[in-house]
Amino acid sequence: MFVGRTRELQSLEEVYAKKGFGMTIIYGRRRIGKSSLIREFVKGKKTIFYTATKVGAGRNLELFSRQVLSVLDPAYADARFTSHEALFDAITQKLQGEKLVLVIDELPYWAEKDEGLLSIMQKYIDTQWAKKNLMIILCGSALSFMENKILSEKSPLFGRRDSQIKLEAFNYREAALFVPCYSAEEKAICYGVTGGVAKYLALFNAEKSLDENIKNQFFSPNGYLFDETRNLLSQEFSDITLVNNIIEQIASGENTLNGIATKIREKEPTVLYSIEKLMEVGLVERRKCITEENNKKKTQYVLKDSMFKFWYRFIPTAYSVIEMGQGSLYYERVVKPALHAFMGSVFEDMARHYTLEMGVQGRFGAFITRAGTYWGTELIESAGGKKFWQTADIDVVSVSDTDKTAVVGECKFKNEPVDRSILETLRRRAALVSGKYKVEKYLLFSLSGFSDWFETAGLGDTVLISLADMYDQGQNRLGK
């Protein structure tokens, strides 16, 4: 079953409908659903679909030739072409009548070992294919290669594409389409443990319970996700020991370069190099304090894929238990009671997405253009009059750069309702950002609702948002 990607399919259809030549570049990290998107798009269309592999330039040309001939001239499927030009000439001769879609998936595997491929392709686009009924889709998982060698101004193909699609993980509401019968809480946890990654979501059987799916995929020796992180890292890195140590530290909450380097006893430049590689493959992202984005000291590194965070939190310590067939018991005793705590940061990400989605529509009294988080320190005075500094985080800070206004929010994925003290803390900490932005609204996000105090508090500047509201297309209520 193919789920979602409506905008992306529409974009591809627009290029396909264009008279003559068209080209789209699709890229994104592994498992994100690029190939599935393309296969859905080409249904019913005349298509050459080739997936490059790490076999060298000559072998890729040979395998690509077979695929081309199997579609355009099956009687000569065993023929061989000795050059790109000979193959592209053969394609050109067959471009008559019905539009042809030419897909090269995992292009970097071929192009990085074949320096002439892109330049020769550019020549044919300009001289042979410009007015032909041909659509080319170039796809790759190596983000840095696709951005620097295919999309950049230095690329031979620069200026030839009609569109590009950077495919990202599904957001929490899109991910829920894979498990439509789950409760809002179950949908959120499903999103959290899969990171919204298409491949992982597709593994969850909507007819089975959330617990069954998690056990089957993570806590069984035969589960796809039991060893997925190691499999994925081994495909991207020749030596995974260092990157594995870095991810372990980030997953445990160590978010600064200095802190990570100290914990794993490596030099900062060495760690930074590996972190940048992890960012290139879409597993780690650099997070800035939203009101101090130029402050280099306020930089954090976080896991972009919450599946990795879930895996590193629970799997390594249970590896032997899972391999001996007791993973189900481990899940019930150790993992399930800790799911709400794990979901804390995931829920914050969901809230930031929700706030931006609603805020850009003006739902909070401002045209919100950015959503992020804030961290710093605040000066507190104890009941005895003693003053001291303590850390102060704000889960959601969404700003309007046009009118210098902001909304701030606090998130609680817990079994008890949010009470008055949470709002009072949020109001106090909002002063930390109010110097640059006027705070218009206070948002409270809660798994388990809100205390009765809010019913009579008369808080017109406070918005109460339950998890169910977040899945119900933005329904929420003002604090009365």
Tab-separated table of C-alpha atoms in Angstrom:
chain	number	residue	atom	x	y	z
A	1	MET	CA	0.000	0.000	0.000
A	2	PHE	CA	1.369	3.390	-1.002
A	3	VAL	CA	0.671	6.146	1.528
A	4	GLY	CA	0.918	9.933	1.270
A	5	ARG	CA	3.388	11.939	-0.870
A	6	THR	CA	0.513	13.746	-2.602
A	7	ARG	CA	2.496	16.940	-3.227
A	8	GLU	CA	5.501	15.052	-4.543
A	9	LEU	CA	3.390	12.983	-6.941
A	10	GLN	CA	1.700	16.128	-8.181
A	11	SER	CA	5.072	17.741	-8.820
A	12	LEU	CA	6.213	14.735	-10.838
A	13	GLU	CA	2.984	14.680	-12.825
A	14	GLU	CA	3.436	18.349	-13.721
A	15	VAL	CA	6.881	17.643	-15.166
A	16	TYR	CA	5.544	14.586	-17.004
A	17	ALA	CA	2.700	16.614	-18.533
A	18	LYS	CA	5.131	19.189	-19.895
A	19	LYS	CA	5.590	19.062	-23.657
A	20	GLY	CA	9.010	17.776	-24.661
A	21	PHE	CA	11.874	17.171	-22.259
A	22	GLY	CA	11.657	17.377	-18.455
A	23	MET	CA	13.892	16.388	-15.563
A	24	THR	CA	13.402	15.977	-11.818
A	25	ILE	CA	16.055	15.364	-9.177
A	26	ILE	CA	14.946	13.335	-6.143
A	27	TYR	CA	17.171	12.874	-3.116
A	28	GLY	CA	16.932	12.001	0.550
A	29	ARG	CA	18.410	9.658	3.135
A	30	ARG	CA	18.095	5.897	2.900
A	31	ARG	CA	14.782	4.173	3.708
A	32	ILE	CA	12.867	7.427	3.267
A	33	GLY	CA	10.757	6.122	0.365
A	34	LYS	CA	12.371	7.595	-2.769
A	35	SER	CA	12.171	4.428	-4.865
A	36	SER	CA	8.623	3.728	-3.695
A	37	LEU	CA	7.590	7.244	-4.709
A	38	ILE	CA	9.073	6.798	-8.173
A	39	ARG	CA	7.493	3.369	-8.644
A	40	GLU	CA	4.106	4.776	-7.691
A	41	PHE	CA	4.546	7.644	-10.152
A	42	VAL	CA	5.606	5.493	-13.131
A	43	LYS	CA	2.681	3.071	-12.852
A	44	GLY	CA	1.064	2.871	-16.293
A	45	LYS	CA	3.880	4.875	-17.907
A	46	LYS	CA	6.525	3.634	-20.323
A	47	THR	CA	9.565	3.491	-18.068
A	48	ILE	CA	13.209	2.482	-17.987
A	49	PHE	CA	14.075	2.043	-14.299
A	50	TYR	CA	17.713	1.371	-13.483
A	51	THR	CA	19.200	1.183	-9.991
A	52	ALA	CA	22.955	1.751	-9.998
A	53	THR	CA	25.206	-0.285	-7.715
A	54	LYS	CA	28.786	-0.129	-6.450
A	55	VAL	CA	30.183	-2.201	-9.315
A	56	GLY	CA	32.197	0.391	-11.222
A	57	ALA	CA	31.530	2.506	-14.297
A	58	GLY	CA	31.833	-0.226	-16.925
A	59	ARG	CA	29.568	-2.687	-15.188
A	60	ASN	CA	26.916	-0.027	-14.513
A	61	LEU	CA	26.946	0.896	-18.210
A	62	GLU	CA	26.495	-2.774	-19.111
A	63	LEU	CA	23.614	-3.311	-16.675
A	64	PHE	CA	21.961	-0.038	-17.657
A	65	SER	CA	22.208	-1.086	-21.327
A	66	ARG	CA	20.357	-4.312	-20.577
A	67	GLN	CA	17.591	-2.440	-18.836
A	68	VAL	CA	17.257	0.054	-21.688
A	69	LEU	CA	17.071	-2.642	-24.348
A	70	SER	CA	14.659	-4.802	-22.354
A	71	VAL	CA	12.181	-1.926	-22.586
A	72	LEU	CA	12.970	-0.327	-25.952
A	73	ASP	CA	14.102	-3.307	-28.045
A	74	PRO	CA	13.663	-6.649	-26.218
A	75	ALA	CA	14.851	-8.635	-29.229
A	76	TYR	CA	18.337	-7.197	-28.694
A	77	ALA	CA	18.371	-7.308	-24.893
A	78	ASP	CA	21.752	-9.070	-24.862
A	79	ALA	CA	23.480	-6.431	-26.999
A	80	ARG	CA	26.298	-4.389	-25.495
A	81	PHE	CA	27.234	-0.729	-25.844
A	82	THR	CA	30.853	0.278	-25.511
A	83	SER	CA	30.206	3.932	-24.696
A	84	HIS	CA	27.655	6.276	-23.160
A	85	GLU	CA	27.210	7.968	-26.523
A	86	ALA	CA	26.302	4.727	-28.286
A	87	LEU	CA	23.715	3.934	-25.626
A	88	PHE	CA	22.252	7.446	-25.557
A	89	ASP	CA	22.075	7.434	-29.369
A	90	ALA	CA	20.041	4.224	-29.172
A	91	ILE	CA	17.674	5.839	-26.664
A	92	THR	CA	17.338	8.932	-28.864
A	93	GLN	CA	16.313	6.849	-31.875
A	94	LYS	CA	13.491	5.260	-29.874
A	95	LEU	CA	12.012	8.526	-28.572
A	96	GLN	CA	8.945	8.516	-30.765
A	97	GLY	CA	5.303	8.868	-29.765
A	98	GLU	CA	4.577	7.896	-26.150
A	99	LYS	CA	6.571	9.762	-23.517
A	100	LEU	CA	9.394	7.760	-21.980
A	101	VAL	CA	10.384	8.044	-18.320
A	102	LEU	CA	14.068	7.306	-17.737
A	103	VAL	CA	14.929	6.664	-14.078
A	104	ILE	CA	18.445	6.261	-12.698
A	105	ASP	CA	18.157	5.411	-9.013
A	106	GLU	CA	21.173	5.634	-6.673
A	107	LEU	CA	22.937	7.749	-9.286
A	108	PRO	CA	25.968	8.531	-7.032
A	109	TYR	CA	27.058	4.867	-7.110
A	110	TRP	CA	27.601	5.240	-10.844
A	111	ALA	CA	28.474	8.898	-11.311
A	112	GLU	CA	31.160	9.111	-8.618
A	113	LYS	CA	33.141	6.391	-10.440
A	114	ASP	CA	32.386	7.696	-13.935
A	115	GLU	CA	33.587	11.263	-14.391
A	116	GLY	CA	32.172	11.619	-17.895
A	117	LEU	CA	28.609	10.449	-17.230
A	118	LEU	CA	27.062	13.758	-16.166
A	119	SER	CA	28.818	15.821	-18.839
A	120	ILE	CA	27.754	13.436	-21.600
A	121	MET	CA	24.208	13.440	-20.264
A	122	GLN	CA	24.242	17.244	-20.298
A	123	LYS	CA	25.376	17.229	-23.948
A	124	TYR	CA	22.509	14.955	-24.971
A	125	ILE	CA	19.962	16.990	-23.036
A	126	ASP	CA	21.102	20.146	-24.834
A	127	THR	CA	21.587	18.739	-28.336
A	128	GLN	CA	19.360	15.673	-28.700
A	129	TRP	CA	16.666	15.499	-26.055
A	130	ALA	CA	15.524	19.092	-25.500
A	131	LYS	CA	12.468	18.648	-27.730
A	132	LYS	CA	12.025	14.910	-27.300
A	133	ASN	CA	9.188	13.295	-25.378
A	134	LEU	CA	11.446	12.269	-22.492
A	135	MET	CA	11.352	12.696	-18.728
A	136	ILE	CA	14.471	11.920	-16.706
A	137	ILE	CA	14.415	11.216	-12.972
A	138	LEU	CA	17.779	11.158	-11.228
A	139	CYS	CA	17.685	9.854	-7.673
A	140	GLY	CA	20.209	9.359	-4.887
A	141	SER	CA	20.687	8.787	-1.169
A	142	ALA	CA	24.077	10.490	-0.858
A	143	LEU	CA	22.859	13.938	0.120
A	144	SER	CA	26.201	15.725	-0.245
A	145	PHE	CA	26.793	14.258	-3.706
A	146	MET	CA	23.307	15.141	-4.914
A	147	GLU	CA	23.550	18.690	-3.600
A	148	ASN	CA	27.147	19.380	-4.647
A	149	LYS	CA	27.476	17.391	-7.877
A	150	ILE	CA	23.935	17.385	-9.277
A	151	LEU	CA	22.126	20.490	-7.986
A	152	SER	CA	24.955	22.997	-7.553
A	153	GLU	CA	26.026	25.617	-10.091
A	154	LYS	CA	29.201	23.606	-10.705
A	155	SER	CA	27.229	20.598	-11.953
A	156	PRO	CA	27.108	19.897	-15.708
A	157	LEU	CA	23.356	19.422	-15.231
A	158	PHE	CA	22.792	22.787	-13.565
A	159	GLY	CA	19.875	24.660	-15.124
A	160	ARG	CA	18.496	21.589	-16.895
A	161	ARG	CA	16.137	20.338	-14.204
A	162	ASP	CA	12.494	21.343	-13.960
A	163	SER	CA	12.146	20.482	-10.281
A	164	GLN	CA	13.891	18.875	-7.362
A	165	ILE	CA	12.390	16.954	-4.468
A	166	LYS	CA	14.233	16.482	-1.207
A	167	LEU	CA	12.239	13.693	0.358
A	168	GLU	CA	11.956	13.899	4.128
A	169	ALA	CA	10.471	11.624	6.749
A	170	PHE	CA	6.706	11.746	7.161
A	171	ASN	CA	5.466	14.189	9.768
A	172	TYR	CA	3.487	12.783	12.685
A	173	ARG	CA	0.089	13.271	11.029
A	174	GLU	CA	1.195	11.693	7.743
A	175	ALA	CA	2.746	8.769	9.629
A	176	ALA	CA	-0.625	8.102	11.265
A	177	LEU	CA	-2.027	7.090	7.854
A	178	PHE	CA	-0.092	3.828	8.171
A	179	VAL	CA	-1.980	2.875	11.364
A	180	PRO	CA	-5.376	4.593	10.999
A	181	CYS	CA	-7.137	2.532	13.681
A	182	TYR	CA	-4.650	3.307	16.448
A	183	SER	CA	-5.475	5.776	19.202
A	184	ALA	CA	-3.803	9.191	19.143
A	185	GLU	CA	-1.320	8.043	21.782
A	186	GLU	CA	-0.495	4.879	19.842
A	187	LYS	CA	-0.079	6.855	16.615
A	188	ALA	CA	2.334	9.214	18.343
A	189	ILE	CA	4.421	6.362	19.767
A	190	CYS	CA	4.431	4.606	16.393
A	191	TYR	CA	5.737	7.829	14.871
A	192	GLY	CA	8.326	8.136	17.623
A	193	VAL	CA	9.813	4.658	17.325
A	194	THR	CA	9.903	4.773	13.500
A	195	GLY	CA	10.986	8.395	13.121
A	196	GLY	CA	8.369	8.807	10.400
A	197	VAL	CA	10.651	6.889	8.011
A	198	ALA	CA	8.591	5.278	5.253
A	199	LYS	CA	10.357	1.908	5.283
A	200	TYR	CA	9.963	1.510	9.037
A	201	LEU	CA	6.324	2.615	9.066
A	202	ALA	CA	5.540	0.124	6.323
A	203	LEU	CA	6.790	-2.675	8.597
A	204	PHE	CA	4.043	-1.985	11.151
A	205	ASN	CA	1.017	-4.170	10.559
A	206	ALA	CA	-2.017	-1.970	11.183
A	207	GLU	CA	-4.017	-5.050	12.180
A	208	LYS	CA	-1.637	-5.832	15.049
A	209	SER	CA	-1.345	-3.924	18.300
A	210	LEU	CA	1.347	-1.322	18.846
A	211	ASP	CA	3.055	-3.563	21.396
A	212	GLU	CA	3.089	-6.508	18.987
A	213	ASN	CA	4.601	-4.427	16.210
A	214	ILE	CA	7.336	-2.989	18.398
A	215	LYS	CA	8.190	-6.420	19.788
A	216	ASN	CA	8.234	-8.032	16.342
A	217	GLN	CA	10.404	-5.386	14.722
A	218	PHE	CA	12.800	-4.363	17.522
A	219	PHE	CA	12.824	-7.081	20.159
A	220	SER	CA	12.950	-10.221	18.057
A	221	PRO	CA	16.234	-11.563	16.594
A	222	ASN	CA	14.410	-11.776	13.261
A	223	GLY	CA	12.958	-8.268	13.429
A	224	TYR	CA	13.955	-5.873	10.639
A	225	LEU	CA	14.731	-3.081	13.086
A	226	PHE	CA	16.629	-5.251	15.574
A	227	ASP	CA	19.934	-4.578	13.791
A	228	GLU	CA	18.883	-1.813	11.418
A	229	THR	CA	21.116	0.920	12.804
A	230	ARG	CA	24.263	-1.155	12.337
A	231	ASN	CA	23.180	-2.233	8.866
A	232	LEU	CA	22.524	1.361	7.853
A	233	LEU	CA	25.784	2.694	9.280
A	234	SER	CA	27.802	-0.081	7.618
A	235	GLN	CA	26.377	0.987	4.250
A	236	GLU	CA	27.446	4.593	4.796
A	237	PHE	CA	30.738	4.298	6.717
A	238	SER	CA	33.753	2.049	6.247
A	239	ASP	CA	34.541	2.185	9.983
A	240	ILE	CA	31.448	2.486	12.126
A	241	THR	CA	33.142	2.371	15.534
A	242	LEU	CA	33.618	6.134	15.873
A	243	VAL	CA	30.235	7.110	14.463
A	244	ASN	CA	28.574	4.507	16.644
A	245	ASN	CA	30.225	6.040	19.723
A	246	ILE	CA	29.135	9.526	18.662
A	247	ILE	CA	25.533	8.460	18.109
A	248	GLU	CA	25.488	6.703	21.488
A	249	GLN	CA	26.488	9.954	23.189
A	250	ILE	CA	23.957	12.073	21.298
A	251	ALA	CA	21.213	9.535	22.001
A	252	SER	CA	22.044	9.664	25.713
A	253	GLY	CA	21.657	13.465	25.777
A	254	GLU	CA	25.223	14.687	25.216
A	255	ASN	CA	24.631	17.366	22.578
A	256	THR	CA	27.732	19.571	22.431
A	257	LEU	CA	30.880	18.971	20.408
A	258	ASN	CA	33.112	19.382	23.440
A	259	GLY	CA	30.968	17.091	25.565
A	260	ILE	CA	30.862	14.340	22.930
A	261	ALA	CA	34.620	14.543	22.282
A	262	THR	CA	35.361	14.387	26.010
A	263	LYS	CA	33.120	11.391	26.594
A	264	ILE	CA	34.591	9.305	23.765
A	265	ARG	CA	38.127	10.637	24.282
A	266	GLU	CA	38.671	11.918	20.770
A	267	LYS	CA	39.863	15.264	19.444
A	268	GLU	CA	37.129	17.757	18.570
A	269	PRO	CA	38.118	18.085	14.856
A	270	THR	CA	37.924	14.301	14.494
A	271	VAL	CA	34.476	14.198	16.100
A	272	LEU	CA	33.238	17.183	14.094
A	273	TYR	CA	34.284	15.524	10.832
A	274	SER	CA	32.234	12.424	11.659
A	275	ILE	CA	29.277	14.508	12.849
A	276	GLU	CA	29.282	16.373	9.544
A	277	LYS	CA	29.234	13.040	7.719
A	278	LEU	CA	26.299	11.942	9.866
A	279	MET	CA	24.517	15.166	8.944
A	280	GLU	CA	25.221	14.518	5.262
A	281	VAL	CA	23.427	11.174	5.399
A	282	GLY	CA	20.500	12.685	7.300
A	283	LEU	CA	20.953	11.030	10.691
A	284	VAL	CA	22.113	14.010	12.774
A	285	GLU	CA	21.159	17.681	12.631
A	286	ARG	CA	22.688	20.817	14.088
A	287	ARG	CA	20.216	22.725	16.270
A	288	LYS	CA	20.532	26.400	17.129
A	289	CYS	CA	18.824	28.342	19.885
A	290	ILE	CA	16.118	30.077	17.854
A	291	THR	CA	16.686	33.573	19.281
A	292	GLU	CA	20.488	33.324	19.155
A	293	GLU	CA	21.261	31.573	15.896
A	294	ASN	CA	24.570	33.422	15.472
A	295	ASN	CA	25.792	32.344	18.906
A	296	LYS	CA	28.216	29.484	18.152
A	297	LYS	CA	28.252	28.516	21.815
A	298	LYS	CA	24.560	27.693	21.593
A	299	THR	CA	24.816	24.794	19.168
A	300	GLN	CA	23.488	21.332	19.820
A	301	TYR	CA	23.718	18.121	17.825
A	302	VAL	CA	20.622	15.946	17.948
A	303	LEU	CA	19.479	12.767	16.238
A	304	LYS	CA	17.213	13.614	13.329
A	305	ASP	CA	15.804	10.086	13.284
A	306	SER	CA	14.029	9.224	16.530
A	307	MET	CA	14.164	5.519	15.600
A	308	PHE	CA	17.909	5.758	16.180
A	309	LYS	CA	17.281	7.379	19.557
A	310	PHE	CA	14.868	4.594	20.511
A	311	TRP	CA	17.270	1.895	19.292
A	312	TYR	CA	20.300	3.261	21.138
A	313	ARG	CA	18.317	3.771	24.314
A	314	PHE	CA	16.906	0.256	24.565
A	315	ILE	CA	18.562	-2.269	22.252
A	316	PRO	CA	22.303	-2.331	23.134
A	317	THR	CA	21.720	-3.228	26.791
A	318	ALA	CA	19.285	-5.974	25.798
A	319	TYR	CA	21.117	-7.468	22.832
A	320	SER	CA	21.899	-10.790	24.500
A	321	VAL	CA	18.426	-11.039	26.028
A	322	ILE	CA	16.809	-10.496	22.631
A	323	GLU	CA	19.063	-13.029	20.910
A	324	MET	CA	18.087	-15.685	23.469
A	325	GLY	CA	14.422	-15.090	22.620
A	326	GLN	CA	13.384	-13.065	25.686
A	327	GLY	CA	12.924	-9.729	23.929
A	328	SER	CA	9.182	-9.703	24.540
A	329	LEU	CA	9.680	-9.965	28.294
A	330	TYR	CA	12.326	-7.227	28.198
A	331	TYR	CA	9.924	-4.958	26.322
A	332	GLU	CA	7.127	-5.472	28.856
A	333	ARG	CA	9.363	-5.054	31.909
A	334	VAL	CA	11.776	-2.332	30.802
A	335	VAL	CA	10.735	-0.592	27.588
A	336	LYS	CA	6.982	-0.163	27.841
A	337	PRO	CA	7.095	1.594	31.255
A	338	ALA	CA	9.683	4.028	29.800
A	339	LEU	CA	7.871	4.870	26.563
A	340	HIS	CA	6.371	8.112	27.857
A	341	ALA	CA	9.777	9.346	28.979
A	342	PHE	CA	11.261	8.439	25.591
A	343	MET	CA	8.433	10.272	23.841
A	344	GLY	CA	9.176	13.547	25.620
A	345	SER	CA	11.535	14.949	22.967
A	346	VAL	CA	9.487	13.404	20.146
A	347	PHE	CA	6.375	15.154	21.442
A	348	GLU	CA	8.281	18.439	21.476
A	349	ASP	CA	9.201	17.978	17.817
A	350	MET	CA	5.572	17.209	17.021
A	351	ALA	CA	4.488	20.371	18.845
A	352	ARG	CA	6.974	22.512	16.933
A	353	HIS	CA	5.672	21.115	13.651
A	354	TYR	CA	2.090	21.736	14.744
A	355	THR	CA	2.844	25.285	15.845
A	356	LEU	CA	4.493	26.179	12.549
A	357	GLU	CA	1.729	24.504	10.572
A	358	MET	CA	-0.982	26.398	12.438
A	359	GLY	CA	1.033	29.577	12.896
A	360	VAL	CA	1.676	30.127	9.213
A	361	GLN	CA	-2.121	30.216	8.874
A	362	GLY	CA	-2.271	32.946	11.518
A	363	ARG	CA	-4.003	30.726	14.068
A	364	PHE	CA	-2.095	32.225	17.006
A	365	GLY	CA	-2.447	35.899	16.168
A	366	ALA	CA	0.855	36.144	14.278
A	367	PHE	CA	2.280	35.039	10.947
A	368	ILE	CA	4.673	32.376	12.271
A	369	THR	CA	7.583	31.670	9.938
A	370	ARG	CA	10.021	29.719	12.144
A	371	ALA	CA	9.696	27.205	14.963
A	372	GLY	CA	12.442	26.012	17.256
A	373	THR	CA	13.518	25.806	20.866
A	374	TYR	CA	15.310	27.931	23.436
A	375	TRP	CA	17.800	27.029	26.112
A	376	GLY	CA	19.781	29.148	28.522
A	377	THR	CA	19.802	30.107	32.197
A	378	GLU	CA	17.523	32.118	34.469
A	379	LEU	CA	18.032	33.837	37.809
A	380	ILE	CA	15.773	32.353	40.484
A	381	GLU	CA	15.056	33.603	43.986
A	382	SER	CA	14.279	30.979	46.606
A	383	ALA	CA	11.644	31.348	49.319
A	384	GLY	CA	14.426	32.365	51.694
A	385	GLY	CA	15.527	35.193	49.429
A	386	LYS	CA	18.635	33.477	48.091
A	387	LYS	CA	19.288	33.973	44.378
A	388	PHE	CA	20.828	31.355	42.108
A	389	TRP	CA	21.132	30.512	38.416
A	390	GLN	CA	19.506	27.464	36.888
A	391	THR	CA	19.079	26.052	33.394
A	392	ALA	CA	15.942	27.135	31.587
A	393	ASP	CA	14.538	25.483	28.476
A	394	ILE	CA	11.464	26.367	26.443
A	395	ASP	CA	10.183	23.444	24.384
A	396	VAL	CA	8.516	25.488	21.657
A	397	VAL	CA	9.463	28.970	20.511
A	398	SER	CA	7.842	30.004	17.234
A	399	VAL	CA	8.498	33.463	15.881
A	400	SER	CA	7.219	35.911	13.331
A	401	ASP	CA	10.183	37.769	11.896
A	402	THR	CA	7.869	40.183	10.082
A	403	ASP	CA	6.309	41.710	13.176
A	404	LYS	CA	8.723	40.477	15.881
A	405	THR	CA	6.145	38.454	17.775
A	406	ALA	CA	6.362	34.938	19.174
A	407	VAL	CA	4.387	32.129	20.730
A	408	VAL	CA	5.972	29.860	23.327
A	409	GLY	CA	4.942	26.412	24.454
A	410	GLU	CA	5.513	23.626	26.953
A	411	CYS	CA	4.928	19.920	26.223
A	412	LYS	CA	4.076	17.059	28.588
A	413	PHE	CA	3.705	13.479	27.364
A	414	LYS	CA	2.604	12.111	30.720
A	415	ASN	CA	-0.320	10.321	32.324
A	416	GLU	CA	-1.294	13.267	34.498
A	417	PRO	CA	-2.998	16.471	33.322
A	418	VAL	CA	-1.003	19.668	32.941
A	419	ASP	CA	-1.576	21.961	35.908
A	420	ARG	CA	-1.180	25.618	36.772
A	421	SER	CA	2.494	25.355	37.757
A	422	ILE	CA	3.499	24.388	34.210
A	423	LEU	CA	1.933	27.548	32.820
A	424	GLU	CA	3.489	29.719	35.525
A	425	THR	CA	6.943	28.336	34.715
A	426	LEU	CA	6.376	28.932	31.004
A	427	ARG	CA	5.294	32.528	31.618
A	428	ARG	CA	8.379	33.189	33.722
A	429	ARG	CA	10.742	31.715	31.161
A	430	ALA	CA	9.050	33.545	28.295
A	431	ALA	CA	10.753	36.690	29.583
A	432	LEU	CA	14.036	35.210	28.330
A	433	VAL	CA	12.902	35.666	24.711
A	434	SER	CA	10.614	38.675	25.098
A	435	GLY	CA	13.519	41.086	24.689
A	436	LYS	CA	13.583	40.327	20.970
A	437	TYR	CA	10.023	39.183	20.377
A	438	LYS	CA	6.700	40.138	21.929
A	439	VAL	CA	5.094	36.954	23.246
A	440	GLU	CA	1.512	36.776	21.956
A	441	LYS	CA	0.395	33.314	23.083
A	442	TYR	CA	1.305	30.595	25.558
A	443	LEU	CA	0.725	27.068	24.259
A	444	LEU	CA	0.342	24.028	26.479
A	445	PHE	CA	0.571	20.602	24.819
A	446	SER	CA	-0.613	17.626	26.838
A	447	LEU	CA	-1.135	13.908	26.373
A	448	SER	CA	-3.574	13.704	29.291
A	449	GLY	CA	-5.473	16.965	29.231
A	450	PHE	CA	-5.486	19.824	31.711
A	451	SER	CA	-6.435	20.403	35.331
A	452	ASP	CA	-9.796	21.930	36.271
A	453	TRP	CA	-8.059	25.195	37.215
A	454	PHE	CA	-7.898	26.202	33.543
A	455	GLU	CA	-11.690	26.094	33.221
A	456	THR	CA	-12.154	29.194	35.370
A	457	ALA	CA	-8.782	30.924	35.075
A	458	GLY	CA	-9.801	33.373	32.345
A	459	LEU	CA	-6.620	33.069	30.286
A	460	GLY	CA	-7.287	34.533	26.873
A	461	ASP	CA	-3.617	34.397	25.931
A	462	THR	CA	-3.249	30.666	26.637
A	463	VAL	CA	-4.043	27.868	24.183
A	464	LEU	CA	-4.658	24.330	25.452
A	465	ILE	CA	-3.770	21.634	22.924
A	466	SER	CA	-4.307	17.941	23.572
A	467	LEU	CA	-2.657	15.164	21.606
A	468	ALA	CA	-6.034	14.354	20.080
A	469	ASP	CA	-6.321	17.992	18.940
A	470	MET	CA	-2.991	17.696	17.157
A	471	TYR	CA	-4.336	14.814	15.080
A	472	ASP	CA	-7.671	16.540	14.497
A	473	GLN	CA	-6.436	19.108	11.973
A	474	GLY	CA	-5.601	21.805	14.448
A	475	GLN	CA	-8.555	21.900	16.797
A	476	ASN	CA	-7.712	23.521	20.131
A	477	ARG	CA	-9.264	25.696	22.777
A	478	LEU	CA	-8.341	28.877	24.545
A	479	GLY	CA	-7.866	28.749	28.285
A	480	LYS	CA	-11.103	30.197	29.626
